Short mmCIF file of C-alpha atoms in Angstrom, two decimals:
data_model
loop_
_atom_site.label_atom_id
_atom_site.label_comp_id
_atom_site.label_asym_id
_atom_site.label_seq_id
_atom_site.Cartn_x
_atom_site.Cartn_y
_atom_site.Cartn_z
CA MET A 1 -76.40 -185.79 120.57
CA ASP A 2 -76.01 -181.94 121.61
CA THR A 3 -79.34 -179.28 121.43
CA LEU A 4 -77.98 -176.76 119.24
CA TYR A 5 -79.68 -173.29 119.22
CA LEU A 6 -79.30 -170.48 116.12
CA VAL A 7 -79.47 -166.89 117.44
CA VAL A 8 -80.14 -164.53 114.15
CA PRO A 9 -80.38 -160.79 115.19
CA CYS A 10 -83.24 -158.61 113.51
CA TYR A 11 -84.19 -155.44 112.96
CA ASN A 12 -86.77 -154.73 110.18
CA GLU A 13 -86.10 -158.07 108.48
CA GLU A 14 -89.49 -158.24 107.11
CA GLU A 15 -88.38 -158.64 103.85
CA VAL A 16 -86.01 -161.56 104.38
CA LEU A 17 -87.43 -163.47 107.33
CA MET A 18 -89.42 -165.75 105.36
CA GLU A 19 -86.60 -166.78 103.42
CA THR A 20 -84.74 -167.38 106.26
CA SER A 21 -86.67 -169.00 108.22
CA LYS A 22 -87.42 -171.70 105.59
CA ARG A 23 -84.20 -171.67 104.65
CA LEU A 24 -82.31 -172.81 108.65
CA ILE A 25 -85.49 -175.09 108.80
CA VAL A 26 -84.49 -177.31 106.29
CA LYS A 27 -81.00 -176.93 107.42
CA VAL A 28 -82.09 -177.61 111.16
CA SER A 29 -84.37 -180.49 110.22
CA ASP A 30 -81.31 -182.26 108.05
CA LEU A 31 -79.01 -182.05 110.92
CA ILE A 32 -81.72 -183.55 113.41
CA LYS A 33 -82.75 -186.34 110.91
CA LYS A 34 -78.88 -187.29 110.29
CA GLU A 35 -78.51 -187.17 114.23
CA THR A 36 -76.07 -184.77 113.78
CA ILE A 37 -77.90 -182.42 116.98
CA SER A 38 -81.06 -183.21 119.41
CA GLU A 39 -84.40 -182.53 117.69
CA LYS A 40 -84.76 -180.42 121.14
CA SER A 41 -82.83 -177.63 118.70
CA LYS A 42 -83.94 -173.92 118.18
CA ILE A 43 -83.87 -171.52 115.88
CA VAL A 44 -84.29 -167.90 117.88
CA PHE A 45 -84.72 -164.88 116.19
CA VAL A 46 -84.25 -161.97 118.54
CA ASP A 47 -86.63 -158.85 117.29
CA ASP A 48 -84.41 -155.64 118.47
CA GLY A 49 -87.21 -153.41 118.54
CA SER A 50 -88.26 -153.74 115.02
CA LYS A 51 -90.64 -150.90 113.41
CA ASP A 52 -91.78 -153.43 110.55
CA LYS A 53 -94.14 -156.05 110.92
CA THR A 54 -90.71 -158.25 112.32
CA TRP A 55 -92.09 -159.74 115.07
CA GLN A 56 -95.79 -160.74 114.10
CA ILE A 57 -94.01 -162.86 111.54
CA ILE A 58 -91.67 -163.95 114.10
CA GLU A 59 -94.82 -165.00 116.19
CA SER A 60 -96.58 -166.20 112.96
CA LEU A 61 -93.44 -168.64 112.18
CA HIS A 62 -93.46 -169.85 115.82
CA LYS A 63 -96.95 -171.20 115.85
CA GLU A 64 -96.62 -172.67 112.37
CA ASN A 65 -93.24 -174.66 113.41
CA GLY A 66 -92.17 -175.61 116.63
CA LEU A 67 -88.23 -174.51 115.38
CA ILE A 68 -89.05 -171.35 115.35
CA SER A 69 -88.49 -169.84 118.61
CA GLY A 70 -88.54 -165.96 119.21
CA ILE A 71 -87.35 -162.81 121.54
CA LYS A 72 -88.85 -159.27 121.57
CA LEU A 73 -86.49 -156.71 123.08
CA SER A 74 -88.65 -154.02 125.07
CA ARG A 75 -86.79 -151.14 122.70
CA ASN A 76 -84.27 -150.67 119.55
CA ARG A 77 -80.80 -152.00 121.31
CA GLY A 78 -78.64 -152.38 118.64
CA HIS A 79 -77.37 -155.41 116.91
CA GLN A 80 -74.59 -156.72 120.20
CA ASN A 81 -76.93 -156.22 122.40
CA ALA A 82 -79.57 -157.97 120.98
CA LEU A 83 -76.77 -160.40 119.85
CA LEU A 84 -76.23 -161.02 123.69
CA ALA A 85 -79.52 -161.05 124.24
CA GLY A 86 -80.50 -164.05 122.23
CA LEU A 87 -76.83 -165.30 123.58
CA MET A 88 -77.43 -165.62 127.20
CA THR A 89 -81.04 -166.57 126.79
CA ALA A 90 -80.17 -169.59 125.03
CA LYS A 91 -77.11 -170.53 127.17
CA GLU A 92 -79.94 -172.32 129.49
CA HIS A 93 -81.10 -174.17 126.85
CA ALA A 94 -78.36 -175.51 124.67
CA ASP A 95 -74.95 -176.72 124.28
CA MET A 96 -73.78 -175.01 121.60
CA VAL A 97 -75.41 -171.43 119.90
CA ILE A 98 -74.13 -170.36 116.41
CA SER A 99 -75.11 -166.84 116.17
CA LEU A 100 -75.44 -165.08 112.30
CA ASP A 101 -77.10 -162.21 110.81
CA ALA A 102 -80.91 -162.36 109.21
CA ASP A 103 -79.57 -161.89 105.59
CA LEU A 104 -78.61 -165.01 104.33
CA GLN A 105 -74.87 -163.36 103.28
CA ASP A 106 -73.61 -166.19 105.82
CA ASP A 107 -73.23 -169.09 104.20
CA ILE A 108 -75.50 -171.55 106.42
CA ASP A 109 -73.82 -174.73 104.62
CA ALA A 110 -71.08 -174.37 106.84
CA ILE A 111 -73.31 -174.90 110.06
CA ASP A 112 -72.12 -178.51 109.46
CA LYS A 113 -68.64 -177.52 109.38
CA PHE A 114 -69.25 -175.79 112.83
CA ILE A 115 -70.58 -178.66 114.50
CA GLU A 116 -67.80 -181.45 113.17
CA GLU A 117 -65.36 -179.10 114.95
CA TYR A 118 -67.23 -178.35 118.42
CA TYR A 119 -67.03 -181.92 118.68
CA LYS A 120 -64.06 -182.11 117.85
CA GLY A 121 -63.07 -180.35 120.97
CA ASN A 122 -63.42 -176.52 119.89
CA ASP A 123 -65.33 -174.81 122.54
CA VAL A 124 -65.29 -171.49 119.94
CA VAL A 125 -65.43 -171.96 116.18
CA TYR A 126 -64.70 -168.40 114.45
CA GLY A 127 -66.93 -168.50 110.88
CA VAL A 128 -64.26 -166.83 108.60
CA ARG A 129 -64.25 -165.13 105.00
CA SER A 130 -62.77 -166.53 102.34
CA SER A 131 -62.72 -163.50 100.38
CA ARG A 132 -63.82 -159.94 99.72
CA GLU A 133 -64.74 -159.82 96.15
CA THR A 134 -68.22 -159.26 96.62
CA ASP A 135 -67.53 -156.09 98.78
CA THR A 136 -67.01 -152.50 97.20
CA PHE A 137 -63.30 -151.34 96.77
CA PHE A 138 -63.54 -148.94 100.16
CA LYS A 139 -65.47 -151.39 101.82
CA ARG A 140 -62.89 -154.12 101.31
CA ASN A 141 -60.01 -151.56 101.79
CA THR A 142 -61.71 -150.24 104.77
CA ALA A 143 -62.20 -153.71 106.47
CA LEU A 144 -58.79 -154.66 105.95
CA GLY A 145 -57.65 -151.89 107.37
CA PHE A 146 -59.49 -151.76 110.35
CA TYR A 147 -58.93 -155.33 111.23
CA LYS A 148 -54.76 -154.10 110.74
CA PHE A 149 -55.01 -151.57 113.07
CA MET A 150 -56.92 -153.83 115.72
CA THR A 151 -54.00 -155.73 115.43
CA ALA A 152 -51.08 -152.80 115.52
CA LEU A 153 -53.15 -151.79 118.94
CA GLY A 154 -53.07 -154.68 120.20
CA VAL A 155 -56.12 -156.00 120.28
CA ASP A 156 -56.92 -159.73 120.10
CA ILE A 157 -58.96 -160.00 117.22
CA VAL A 158 -59.94 -162.87 114.08
CA ASN A 159 -59.61 -161.26 110.70
CA ASN A 160 -62.59 -161.46 108.30
CA HIS A 161 -64.61 -162.39 111.08
CA ALA A 162 -67.55 -161.08 112.36
CA ASP A 163 -70.23 -162.34 114.57
CA TYR A 164 -71.00 -165.94 112.35
CA ARG A 165 -69.22 -168.32 115.17
CA LEU A 166 -70.09 -171.21 117.39
CA MET A 167 -69.91 -170.96 121.11
CA SER A 168 -70.26 -174.03 123.42
CA LYS A 169 -71.95 -173.73 126.67
CA ARG A 170 -68.84 -173.28 128.95
CA ALA A 171 -67.80 -170.32 126.13
CA LEU A 172 -70.88 -168.71 126.63
CA GLU A 173 -71.06 -168.88 130.84
CA GLY A 174 -67.55 -167.78 130.10
CA LEU A 175 -68.84 -164.65 128.21
CA ALA A 176 -71.71 -163.72 131.02
CA SER A 177 -68.71 -162.86 133.16
CA TYR A 178 -67.60 -160.17 131.42
CA ARG A 179 -69.95 -157.22 132.04
CA GLU A 180 -69.01 -154.25 129.56
CA ILE A 181 -71.99 -152.16 128.54
CA ASN A 182 -69.95 -150.51 125.22
CA LEU A 183 -70.10 -154.70 123.59
CA PHE A 184 -67.58 -155.36 120.23
CA LEU A 185 -68.23 -159.14 120.93
CA ARG A 186 -65.31 -159.60 118.29
CA GLY A 187 -63.27 -158.28 121.01
CA ILE A 188 -64.60 -160.01 123.89
CA VAL A 189 -65.10 -163.57 122.46
CA PRO A 190 -61.43 -164.63 121.70
CA LEU A 191 -60.66 -163.28 125.44
CA ILE A 192 -62.59 -166.47 126.79
CA GLY A 193 -59.74 -168.08 125.82
CA TYR A 194 -61.14 -171.63 125.71
CA LYS A 195 -59.88 -174.05 122.42
CA SER A 196 -60.90 -172.57 118.89
CA SER A 197 -60.66 -173.24 115.12
CA VAL A 198 -61.69 -171.70 112.25
CA VAL A 199 -64.03 -172.59 109.00
CA THR A 200 -64.21 -170.53 105.83
CA TYR A 201 -67.25 -169.82 103.91
CA GLU A 202 -68.05 -167.36 100.86
CA ARG A 203 -70.06 -164.53 101.90
CA ALA A 204 -72.92 -163.85 100.25
CA GLU A 205 -74.92 -160.93 98.70
CA ARG A 206 -77.78 -159.49 100.35
CA PHE A 207 -80.79 -161.84 99.98
CA ALA A 208 -83.35 -158.39 100.41
CA GLY A 209 -83.95 -155.49 102.46
CA GLU A 210 -81.12 -152.82 103.01
CA SER A 211 -77.79 -153.26 104.84
CA LYS A 212 -78.57 -152.05 108.71
CA TYR A 213 -74.64 -151.08 108.73
CA PRO A 214 -74.34 -147.92 106.84
CA LEU A 215 -71.02 -145.88 106.40
CA LYS A 216 -71.61 -143.89 109.61
CA LYS A 217 -72.70 -147.20 111.55
CA MET A 218 -69.61 -149.10 110.76
CA LEU A 219 -67.20 -146.41 111.37
CA ALA A 220 -69.15 -145.52 114.83
CA PHE A 221 -68.38 -149.45 115.56
CA ALA A 222 -65.03 -149.76 114.60
CA PHE A 223 -64.85 -146.58 116.81
CA ASP A 224 -66.41 -148.81 119.84
CA GLY A 225 -64.30 -151.33 118.89
CA ILE A 226 -60.57 -149.52 119.14
CA THR A 227 -61.58 -147.62 122.49
CA SER A 228 -63.42 -150.54 124.21
CA PHE A 229 -60.05 -152.29 124.00
CA SER A 230 -56.93 -150.15 123.72
CA ILE A 231 -55.57 -147.29 125.30
CA LYS A 232 -52.96 -146.70 122.90
CA PRO A 233 -54.82 -143.65 121.24
CA ILE A 234 -54.39 -141.96 124.44
CA ARG A 235 -50.11 -142.95 124.65
CA LEU A 236 -50.52 -141.88 121.10
CA ILE A 237 -51.47 -138.50 122.53
CA THR A 238 -49.31 -138.60 125.51
CA SER A 239 -46.33 -139.63 122.47
CA LEU A 240 -47.18 -136.70 120.28
CA GLY A 241 -47.67 -134.09 123.06
CA PHE A 242 -43.91 -134.29 124.42
CA THR A 243 -42.90 -134.66 120.29
CA ILE A 244 -44.81 -131.07 120.15
CA PHE A 245 -43.01 -130.10 123.35
CA VAL A 246 -39.29 -131.09 121.99
CA LEU A 247 -39.96 -129.02 118.45
CA SER A 248 -41.55 -126.40 120.70
CA LEU A 249 -37.75 -126.06 122.63
CA PHE A 250 -36.02 -125.80 118.96
CA THR A 251 -38.47 -123.38 117.93
CA LEU A 252 -37.64 -121.08 121.25
CA ALA A 253 -33.90 -121.37 120.99
CA TYR A 254 -34.02 -120.41 117.26
CA SER A 255 -36.30 -117.57 118.22
CA LEU A 256 -33.63 -116.13 121.10
CA ILE A 257 -31.39 -116.98 118.43
CA ALA A 258 -32.79 -114.66 115.98
CA LYS A 259 -33.58 -111.81 118.46
CA PHE A 260 -30.01 -111.68 119.19
CA THR A 261 -28.82 -111.96 116.06
CA GLY A 262 -31.08 -108.88 114.87
CA ASN A 263 -33.09 -111.21 112.07
CA THR A 264 -36.74 -110.55 114.00
CA VAL A 265 -38.41 -110.49 110.95
CA SER A 266 -41.78 -113.38 111.65
CA GLY A 267 -43.25 -115.20 109.02
CA TRP A 268 -46.82 -114.93 108.80
CA THR A 269 -47.15 -118.73 107.71
CA SER A 270 -45.40 -120.41 109.97
CA ILE A 271 -47.21 -118.46 112.53
CA VAL A 272 -50.60 -119.00 111.32
CA SER A 273 -49.66 -122.45 110.58
CA SER A 274 -48.62 -123.77 113.64
CA ILE A 275 -51.81 -122.05 114.84
CA TRP A 276 -53.58 -124.25 113.25
CA LEU A 277 -51.98 -127.29 113.96
CA LEU A 278 -51.79 -127.33 117.23
CA GLY A 279 -55.47 -126.37 117.52
CA GLY A 280 -56.48 -128.80 115.71
CA ILE A 281 -53.86 -131.42 117.42
CA GLN A 282 -55.74 -130.41 120.91
CA LEU A 283 -59.31 -130.30 119.47
CA LEU A 284 -58.60 -134.30 118.25
CA ALA A 285 -57.01 -135.20 121.63
CA LEU A 286 -59.59 -133.65 123.26
CA GLY A 287 -61.96 -135.65 121.89
CA ILE A 288 -60.59 -139.05 122.20
CA ILE A 289 -60.14 -138.29 126.20
CA GLY A 290 -63.57 -137.26 126.08
CA GLU A 291 -64.79 -140.83 124.30
CA TYR A 292 -62.95 -142.60 126.83
CA ILE A 293 -64.21 -140.47 129.43
CA GLY A 294 -67.60 -141.13 128.23
CA LYS A 295 -67.06 -144.75 128.20
CA ILE A 296 -66.33 -144.53 131.98
CA TYR A 297 -69.31 -142.79 132.26
CA THR A 298 -71.51 -145.42 129.92
CA GLU A 299 -70.21 -148.45 132.44
CA VAL A 300 -69.94 -146.89 135.81
CA LYS A 301 -73.78 -146.42 135.70
CA ASP A 302 -74.19 -150.24 135.16
CA ARG A 303 -77.79 -149.59 133.27
CA PRO A 304 -78.85 -153.53 131.54
CA ARG A 305 -77.15 -154.20 128.57
CA TYR A 306 -81.25 -155.06 127.13
CA ILE A 307 -84.47 -155.90 128.89
CA ILE A 308 -86.82 -158.65 126.97
CA ASP A 309 -90.27 -158.00 126.86
CA LYS A 310 -91.35 -161.59 125.57
CA PHE A 311 -89.81 -164.93 124.65
CA ILE A 312 -91.93 -167.66 122.82
CA ASN A 313 -90.37 -170.72 123.02
#
């Protein structure tokens, strides 16, 4: 029997943490009883610098039940870094690790299928949503558009997959060799390349509390994913610049012809429109280029992605 660690990133999750731990304890205890996993298996909650009583709850849960472990980061580092901290810590103790959110939207009954796929020889098992009926119209269509756009840019990404996945110890060791500061695990994990499979599940409504990914954070996360894994936006700027250059040659030829034929009346609308169009394109191009330069800046500094304050195991 192999050892399983469940890694659960938490940020201000005091409203849902008791219920989440209760359900996960039942699930892990049942798997141990069935001799599917080792009795050394654990549930690891990662406190990502929460401002509420999340860490105090984790400590009390650890004292009450030996299945519960906790990692406290020194400060808030964001979901992806908190998740990575849990994965890298669990790697030293477990044969397989499953990451899931604390809000109980991920179907924990799918864990059984994850483990089945692991024992079939899969190093990575992706949890994929079977539908998006629980999402709003806007979120559903923007999410689908994001996955299609990422695929079009050449990024190897699993559609409708968030961060609910199983990874073997070998896969985690492969993940550890990726040193990006700007983390987008949904794009990094498929690059590892080991044998993988998919488990579909129904995503539920959030049990309690508020989403930690409002629209602003979702857009920032999507933009990070695009600029971290594809240089096509830069190439699109080059193509756009070339196209505008060719059009400008035609415009220049037209202007010269108009001058020599005596038809030199210029249109105010066309002048203003062209100025605004070119100005907007230039600012957009500078913004995209600046985003890439900013990422280079943060990468070359090579600062730690997280610092662990406490680890109770």
